[in-house]
Short mmCIF file of C-alpha atoms and ligand atoms in Angstrom, two decimals:
data_model
loop_
_atom_site.label_atom_id
_atom_site.label_comp_id
_atom_site.label_asym_id
_atom_site.label_seq_id
_atom_site.Cartn_x
_atom_site.Cartn_y
_atom_site.Cartn_z
CA ALA A 20 -93.70 -212.75 9.77
CA GLY A 21 -90.36 -213.32 8.07
CA VAL A 22 -88.15 -215.75 9.91
CA HIS A 23 -89.55 -219.25 10.24
CA TRP A 24 -88.90 -221.36 13.32
CA THR A 25 -86.37 -224.15 13.03
CA TYR A 26 -85.01 -226.89 15.26
CA LYS A 27 -81.30 -226.14 15.15
CA GLU A 28 -80.29 -223.44 12.70
CA GLY A 29 -80.88 -219.74 12.21
CA SER A 30 -82.20 -217.04 14.50
CA LEU A 31 -85.40 -218.80 15.52
CA ASP A 32 -83.96 -222.16 16.63
CA GLN A 33 -85.56 -223.96 19.55
CA ILE A 34 -83.68 -221.94 22.17
CA HIS A 35 -85.34 -218.81 20.80
CA TRP A 36 -88.87 -220.13 20.29
CA PRO A 37 -90.10 -218.43 23.50
CA ASP A 38 -89.12 -215.01 22.07
CA GLU A 39 -91.77 -215.34 19.36
CA TYR A 40 -94.07 -217.91 20.98
CA PRO A 41 -94.44 -217.18 24.72
CA SER A 42 -96.04 -220.56 25.50
CA CYS A 43 -92.77 -222.27 24.52
CA GLY A 44 -91.30 -220.83 27.72
CA GLY A 45 -94.12 -222.20 29.91
CA ARG A 46 -93.95 -224.59 32.85
CA LYS A 47 -95.71 -227.57 31.24
CA GLN A 48 -93.69 -228.04 28.09
CA SER A 49 -92.99 -231.17 26.03
CA PRO A 50 -91.12 -233.34 25.40
CA ILE A 51 -89.61 -234.44 28.73
CA ASP A 52 -87.11 -236.99 29.94
CA ILE A 53 -89.09 -239.78 31.61
CA GLN A 54 -87.19 -241.00 34.65
CA ARG A 55 -88.40 -244.45 35.54
CA ARG A 56 -87.54 -244.15 39.21
CA ASN A 57 -89.61 -240.97 39.58
CA VAL A 58 -92.68 -242.27 37.77
CA GLN A 59 -95.81 -242.87 39.85
CA PHE A 60 -97.68 -246.12 39.24
CA ASN A 61 -101.41 -245.45 38.89
CA PRO A 62 -103.41 -248.71 39.00
CA HIS A 63 -106.57 -246.83 37.97
CA MET A 64 -105.26 -245.92 34.53
CA LEU A 65 -107.01 -248.25 32.16
CA GLN A 66 -105.80 -249.51 28.83
CA LEU A 67 -107.03 -247.34 25.98
CA GLU A 68 -109.89 -248.50 23.85
CA MET A 69 -109.79 -247.33 20.26
CA THR A 70 -112.28 -247.65 17.45
CA GLY A 71 -111.63 -247.24 13.74
CA TYR A 72 -107.90 -247.85 14.03
CA GLY A 73 -108.00 -250.95 11.84
CA GLU A 74 -107.86 -251.13 8.08
CA VAL A 75 -109.74 -248.44 6.15
CA LYS A 76 -110.07 -249.02 2.40
CA ASN A 77 -111.11 -246.65 -0.38
CA GLY A 78 -110.24 -243.72 1.82
CA ASN A 79 -108.58 -240.50 0.81
CA PHE A 80 -105.93 -239.76 3.39
CA LEU A 81 -103.60 -236.91 2.68
CA MET A 82 -99.91 -237.51 3.35
CA ILE A 83 -98.05 -234.21 3.60
CA ASN A 84 -94.50 -232.99 3.93
CA ASN A 85 -95.05 -229.75 5.85
CA GLY A 86 -91.35 -228.93 6.04
CA HIS A 87 -91.10 -229.93 9.71
CA SER A 88 -92.39 -233.49 9.54
CA VAL A 89 -94.31 -235.93 7.43
CA GLN A 90 -97.94 -236.15 8.39
CA ILE A 91 -100.92 -238.31 7.47
CA ASN A 92 -104.36 -236.82 8.05
CA LEU A 93 -106.61 -239.34 9.75
CA PRO A 94 -110.32 -240.06 9.36
CA SER A 95 -112.62 -238.78 12.11
CA THR A 96 -113.92 -242.33 12.50
CA MET A 97 -110.73 -243.04 14.45
CA LYS A 98 -111.44 -242.42 18.12
CA ILE A 99 -110.25 -243.17 21.63
CA THR A 100 -113.39 -244.14 23.49
CA LYS A 101 -112.04 -245.27 26.86
CA GLY A 102 -109.04 -244.75 29.09
CA LEU A 103 -108.85 -240.95 28.84
CA PRO A 104 -110.91 -238.23 30.59
CA ALA A 105 -113.09 -237.78 27.50
CA CYS A 106 -113.68 -239.10 24.01
CA TYR A 107 -110.97 -238.02 21.60
CA THR A 108 -111.11 -237.99 17.79
CA ALA A 109 -107.98 -238.54 15.69
CA VAL A 110 -106.72 -235.73 13.46
CA GLN A 111 -103.33 -236.65 12.10
CA MET A 112 -100.18 -238.60 12.77
CA HIS A 113 -96.60 -237.54 12.14
CA LEU A 114 -93.07 -238.54 13.06
CA HIS A 115 -89.91 -237.04 14.51
CA TRP A 116 -86.53 -238.53 13.60
CA GLY A 117 -82.76 -238.07 13.63
CA GLY A 118 -80.10 -237.93 10.96
CA TRP A 119 -77.86 -240.66 9.67
CA ASP A 120 -74.60 -238.73 9.44
CA LEU A 121 -75.11 -236.91 12.76
CA GLU A 122 -76.42 -238.29 16.03
CA ALA A 123 -78.66 -240.99 14.60
CA SER A 124 -81.42 -240.85 17.20
CA GLY A 125 -84.29 -238.40 16.93
CA ALA A 126 -87.15 -239.28 19.27
CA GLU A 127 -88.53 -236.36 21.29
CA HIS A 128 -89.20 -238.00 24.66
CA THR A 129 -86.25 -239.71 26.28
CA VAL A 130 -86.39 -242.47 28.88
CA ASP A 131 -83.73 -242.29 31.57
CA GLY A 132 -81.84 -240.02 29.21
CA ILE A 133 -81.87 -242.54 26.37
CA ARG A 134 -83.13 -241.31 23.00
CA TYR A 135 -84.82 -243.81 20.69
CA MET A 136 -84.34 -243.66 16.90
CA ALA A 137 -87.62 -241.89 16.15
CA GLU A 138 -91.09 -241.18 17.54
CA LEU A 139 -94.64 -241.35 16.21
CA HIS A 140 -97.36 -238.96 17.39
CA VAL A 141 -101.03 -239.73 16.83
CA VAL A 142 -102.84 -236.45 17.54
CA HIS A 143 -106.46 -236.34 18.79
CA TYR A 144 -108.78 -233.60 20.04
CA ASN A 145 -111.38 -233.74 22.82
CA SER A 146 -114.52 -234.20 20.76
CA ASP A 147 -116.80 -234.35 23.83
CA LYS A 148 -116.08 -230.70 24.46
CA TYR A 149 -114.84 -229.17 21.19
CA ASN A 150 -116.04 -229.21 17.60
CA SER A 151 -112.68 -229.28 15.87
CA PHE A 152 -108.94 -229.58 16.35
CA ASP A 153 -108.64 -225.84 15.72
CA GLU A 154 -111.04 -225.03 18.51
CA ALA A 155 -109.34 -227.48 20.91
CA LYS A 156 -105.66 -226.92 20.18
CA ASP A 157 -105.05 -224.12 22.71
CA LYS A 158 -107.36 -225.39 25.47
CA SER A 159 -105.87 -227.07 28.55
CA ASP A 160 -108.15 -230.09 28.06
CA GLY A 161 -108.13 -229.90 24.27
CA LEU A 162 -105.76 -232.54 22.93
CA ALA A 163 -104.47 -236.05 23.53
CA VAL A 164 -101.42 -237.43 21.74
CA LEU A 165 -100.33 -241.06 21.68
CA ALA A 166 -96.55 -241.32 21.36
CA PHE A 167 -94.62 -244.41 20.25
CA PHE A 168 -90.90 -244.98 20.02
CA TYR A 169 -89.07 -246.60 17.09
CA GLU A 170 -86.05 -248.83 17.52
CA ASP A 171 -84.05 -250.40 14.70
CA GLY A 172 -83.91 -254.12 14.08
CA HIS A 173 -82.91 -256.61 11.44
CA PHE A 174 -86.22 -257.19 9.74
CA GLU A 175 -88.30 -254.97 7.52
CA ASN A 176 -91.57 -253.98 9.18
CA THR A 177 -93.89 -254.67 6.26
CA TYR A 178 -96.70 -252.64 7.84
CA TYR A 179 -94.52 -249.62 7.13
CA SER A 180 -93.51 -250.52 3.55
CA ASP A 181 -96.12 -248.33 1.84
CA PHE A 182 -95.46 -245.42 4.15
CA ILE A 183 -91.68 -245.59 3.64
CA ASN A 184 -92.05 -245.96 -0.14
CA ASN A 185 -94.44 -243.01 -0.28
CA LEU A 186 -91.89 -240.66 1.30
CA GLU A 187 -90.31 -240.31 -2.15
CA ASN A 188 -93.59 -238.82 -3.42
CA VAL A 189 -93.60 -236.03 -0.83
CA LYS A 190 -89.91 -235.27 -0.97
CA TYR A 191 -90.25 -231.50 -1.04
CA ALA A 192 -91.85 -229.29 1.59
CA GLY A 193 -95.43 -228.55 0.63
CA GLN A 194 -95.86 -231.72 -1.40
CA SER A 195 -98.71 -234.06 -0.60
CA MET A 196 -100.31 -237.21 -1.97
CA ASN A 197 -103.42 -239.27 -1.39
CA ILE A 198 -103.36 -242.61 0.36
CA SER A 199 -106.33 -244.90 -0.17
CA THR A 200 -105.63 -247.72 2.30
CA LEU A 201 -104.52 -247.16 5.86
CA ASN A 202 -104.22 -249.43 8.88
CA VAL A 203 -102.92 -247.43 11.81
CA ARG A 204 -103.36 -250.26 14.31
CA SER A 205 -100.90 -252.41 12.38
CA MET A 206 -98.32 -249.61 12.57
CA LEU A 207 -98.41 -249.63 16.39
CA PRO A 208 -96.83 -252.11 18.82
CA GLU A 209 -98.96 -255.12 19.66
CA ASN A 210 -98.69 -254.46 23.39
CA LEU A 211 -100.38 -251.21 24.38
CA ALA A 212 -100.64 -252.02 28.10
CA HIS A 213 -97.51 -250.22 29.29
CA PHE A 214 -97.57 -246.46 29.06
CA PHE A 215 -96.61 -243.21 30.79
CA ARG A 216 -98.98 -240.28 31.16
CA TYR A 217 -98.39 -236.60 31.87
CA GLU A 218 -99.68 -233.11 31.01
CA GLY A 219 -97.65 -231.21 28.47
CA SER A 220 -97.62 -229.20 25.28
CA LEU A 221 -97.22 -229.18 21.53
CA THR A 222 -93.54 -229.87 20.86
CA THR A 223 -93.43 -227.21 18.13
CA PRO A 224 -94.42 -223.55 18.13
CA PRO A 225 -96.86 -222.28 19.31
CA CYS A 226 -96.23 -224.86 22.10
CA TYR A 227 -99.74 -224.62 23.55
CA GLU A 228 -100.02 -226.44 26.89
CA SER A 229 -102.99 -228.44 25.70
CA ILE A 230 -101.83 -232.05 25.40
CA LEU A 231 -102.49 -235.01 27.64
CA TRP A 232 -99.56 -237.22 26.62
CA THR A 233 -99.62 -241.02 26.59
CA VAL A 234 -96.14 -242.35 25.86
CA PHE A 235 -95.98 -246.10 25.26
CA ASP A 236 -93.10 -248.10 26.69
CA THR A 237 -93.07 -250.82 24.01
CA PRO A 238 -91.28 -249.57 20.89
CA ILE A 239 -92.10 -250.22 17.25
CA THR A 240 -89.32 -251.94 15.33
CA LEU A 241 -88.30 -250.82 11.84
CA SER A 242 -85.36 -252.14 9.87
CA HIS A 243 -82.18 -250.15 9.73
CA ASN A 244 -82.89 -249.38 6.06
CA GLN A 245 -86.40 -248.16 6.78
CA ILE A 246 -85.07 -245.77 9.41
CA ARG A 247 -82.37 -244.61 7.04
CA LYS A 248 -84.96 -243.82 4.38
CA LEU A 249 -87.05 -241.89 6.89
CA GLU A 250 -83.99 -239.90 7.87
CA SER A 251 -82.71 -239.10 4.41
CA THR A 252 -85.60 -238.77 1.94
CA LEU A 253 -87.45 -235.59 2.80
CA MET A 254 -86.42 -231.95 2.34
CA ASP A 255 -87.31 -229.02 4.59
CA LEU A 256 -88.54 -225.48 3.82
CA GLU A 257 -85.03 -224.45 2.81
CA ASN A 258 -84.58 -227.47 0.58
CA LYS A 259 -82.14 -229.08 2.97
CA THR A 260 -82.50 -232.64 4.23
CA LEU A 261 -85.33 -232.73 6.78
CA TRP A 262 -83.81 -234.44 9.77
CA ASN A 263 -83.31 -234.01 13.51
CA ASP A 264 -86.80 -232.59 13.79
CA TYR A 265 -87.01 -233.06 17.52
CA ARG A 266 -87.13 -230.71 20.47
CA MET A 267 -84.85 -231.19 23.47
CA ALA A 268 -86.32 -232.36 26.81
CA GLN A 269 -88.04 -229.58 28.76
CA PRO A 270 -88.08 -229.09 32.56
CA LEU A 271 -90.63 -231.25 34.38
CA ASN A 272 -91.20 -228.51 37.00
CA ASP A 273 -93.98 -229.55 39.38
CA ARG A 274 -95.50 -232.20 37.14
CA VAL A 275 -95.81 -235.90 37.91
CA VAL A 276 -95.44 -238.64 35.31
CA GLU A 277 -97.74 -241.59 35.95
CA SER A 278 -97.39 -245.13 34.63
CA SER A 279 -99.87 -247.90 33.95
CA PHE A 280 -97.36 -250.52 35.07
CA LEU A 281 -94.88 -251.32 37.82
C1 LIG B 320 -95.60 -231.72 13.61
O1 LIG B 320 -94.82 -230.70 13.03
C2 LIG B 320 -96.98 -231.77 12.92
O2 LIG B 320 -96.83 -231.95 11.54
C3 LIG B 320 -97.75 -230.51 13.25
O3 LIG B 320 -99.04 -230.59 12.64
C4 LIG B 320 -97.92 -230.42 14.75
O4 LIG B 320 -98.59 -229.21 15.06
C5 LIG B 320 -96.58 -230.40 15.43
O5 LIG B 320 -95.80 -231.52 15.04
C6 LIG B 320 -96.72 -230.44 16.95
O6 LIG B 320 -97.43 -231.60 17.34
O7 LIG B 320 -97.70 -233.69 18.50
N1 LIG B 320 -95.35 -232.90 18.11
S1 LIG B 320 -96.85 -232.50 18.46
O8 LIG B 320 -96.86 -231.75 19.70
O9 LIG B 320 -100.53 -230.27 15.58
C7 LIG B 320 -99.89 -229.26 15.43
C8 LIG B 320 -99.41 -229.57 11.83
O10 LIG B 320 -98.68 -228.67 11.55
C9 LIG B 320 -100.46 -227.92 15.72
C10 LIG B 320 -100.80 -229.67 11.34
ZN1 LIG B 321 -95.01 -234.53 17.18
#
């Protein structure tokens, strides 16, 4: 105990994560740079089928600033029922973003070296095989994460208005609030047909190599102001602006990235 891991500053920045967390130096780490010309089209990969992703009212969803990200805990009624090797139950979603007075972009995965503004991760565990996220998180077939890119555009994305406004209420690390209405489907791109798939890891310590990644090609558009608010509202564990919470691309090694489209 003592030093906490960070992205860029201090003695336990991302270069040094493997010193404390051996998995972070593994051969199946995330994120990666997705190179379109090296991706393998797999016509057998089916579009995902989800249940419970639509509007949920009178819920009690915790939105948390954990000092590394902002996270919303999801109801276990949200599931992926088809398109993956098993049934997966949602646990939480969180974002990674950049900083408005530094390099603005802060997505974790890059595509042909290009970094999008930000990235959403919807985390699920294999509920066919495991009883909880905690049990599944370090198993090679334990987790599935859906990743979505954000780009900036001219118009406010009204499906994100509540989320962006709520950031103010969880400004400081450790703060949380309850959300009663949530519609995750509306926060995703309409087109979910085009995606990449590969085997990787948690992008933060302890970097367990337990995630089957699905990275969608179609980005979500937020307005410039919405992205700015995301990048400048929250504070980290040291009470500094929480930004640039992304890990650099990791070596692909002997892995193959598949795509659902040509
Ligand atoms: C974010 O920091 C989440 O808030 C973490 O969730 C999450 O850790 C971490 O990202 C890594 O997840 O999809 N980017 S990722 O690989 O899910 C875990 C919590 O801290 C263990 C609960
Ligand atoms: Zn993440």
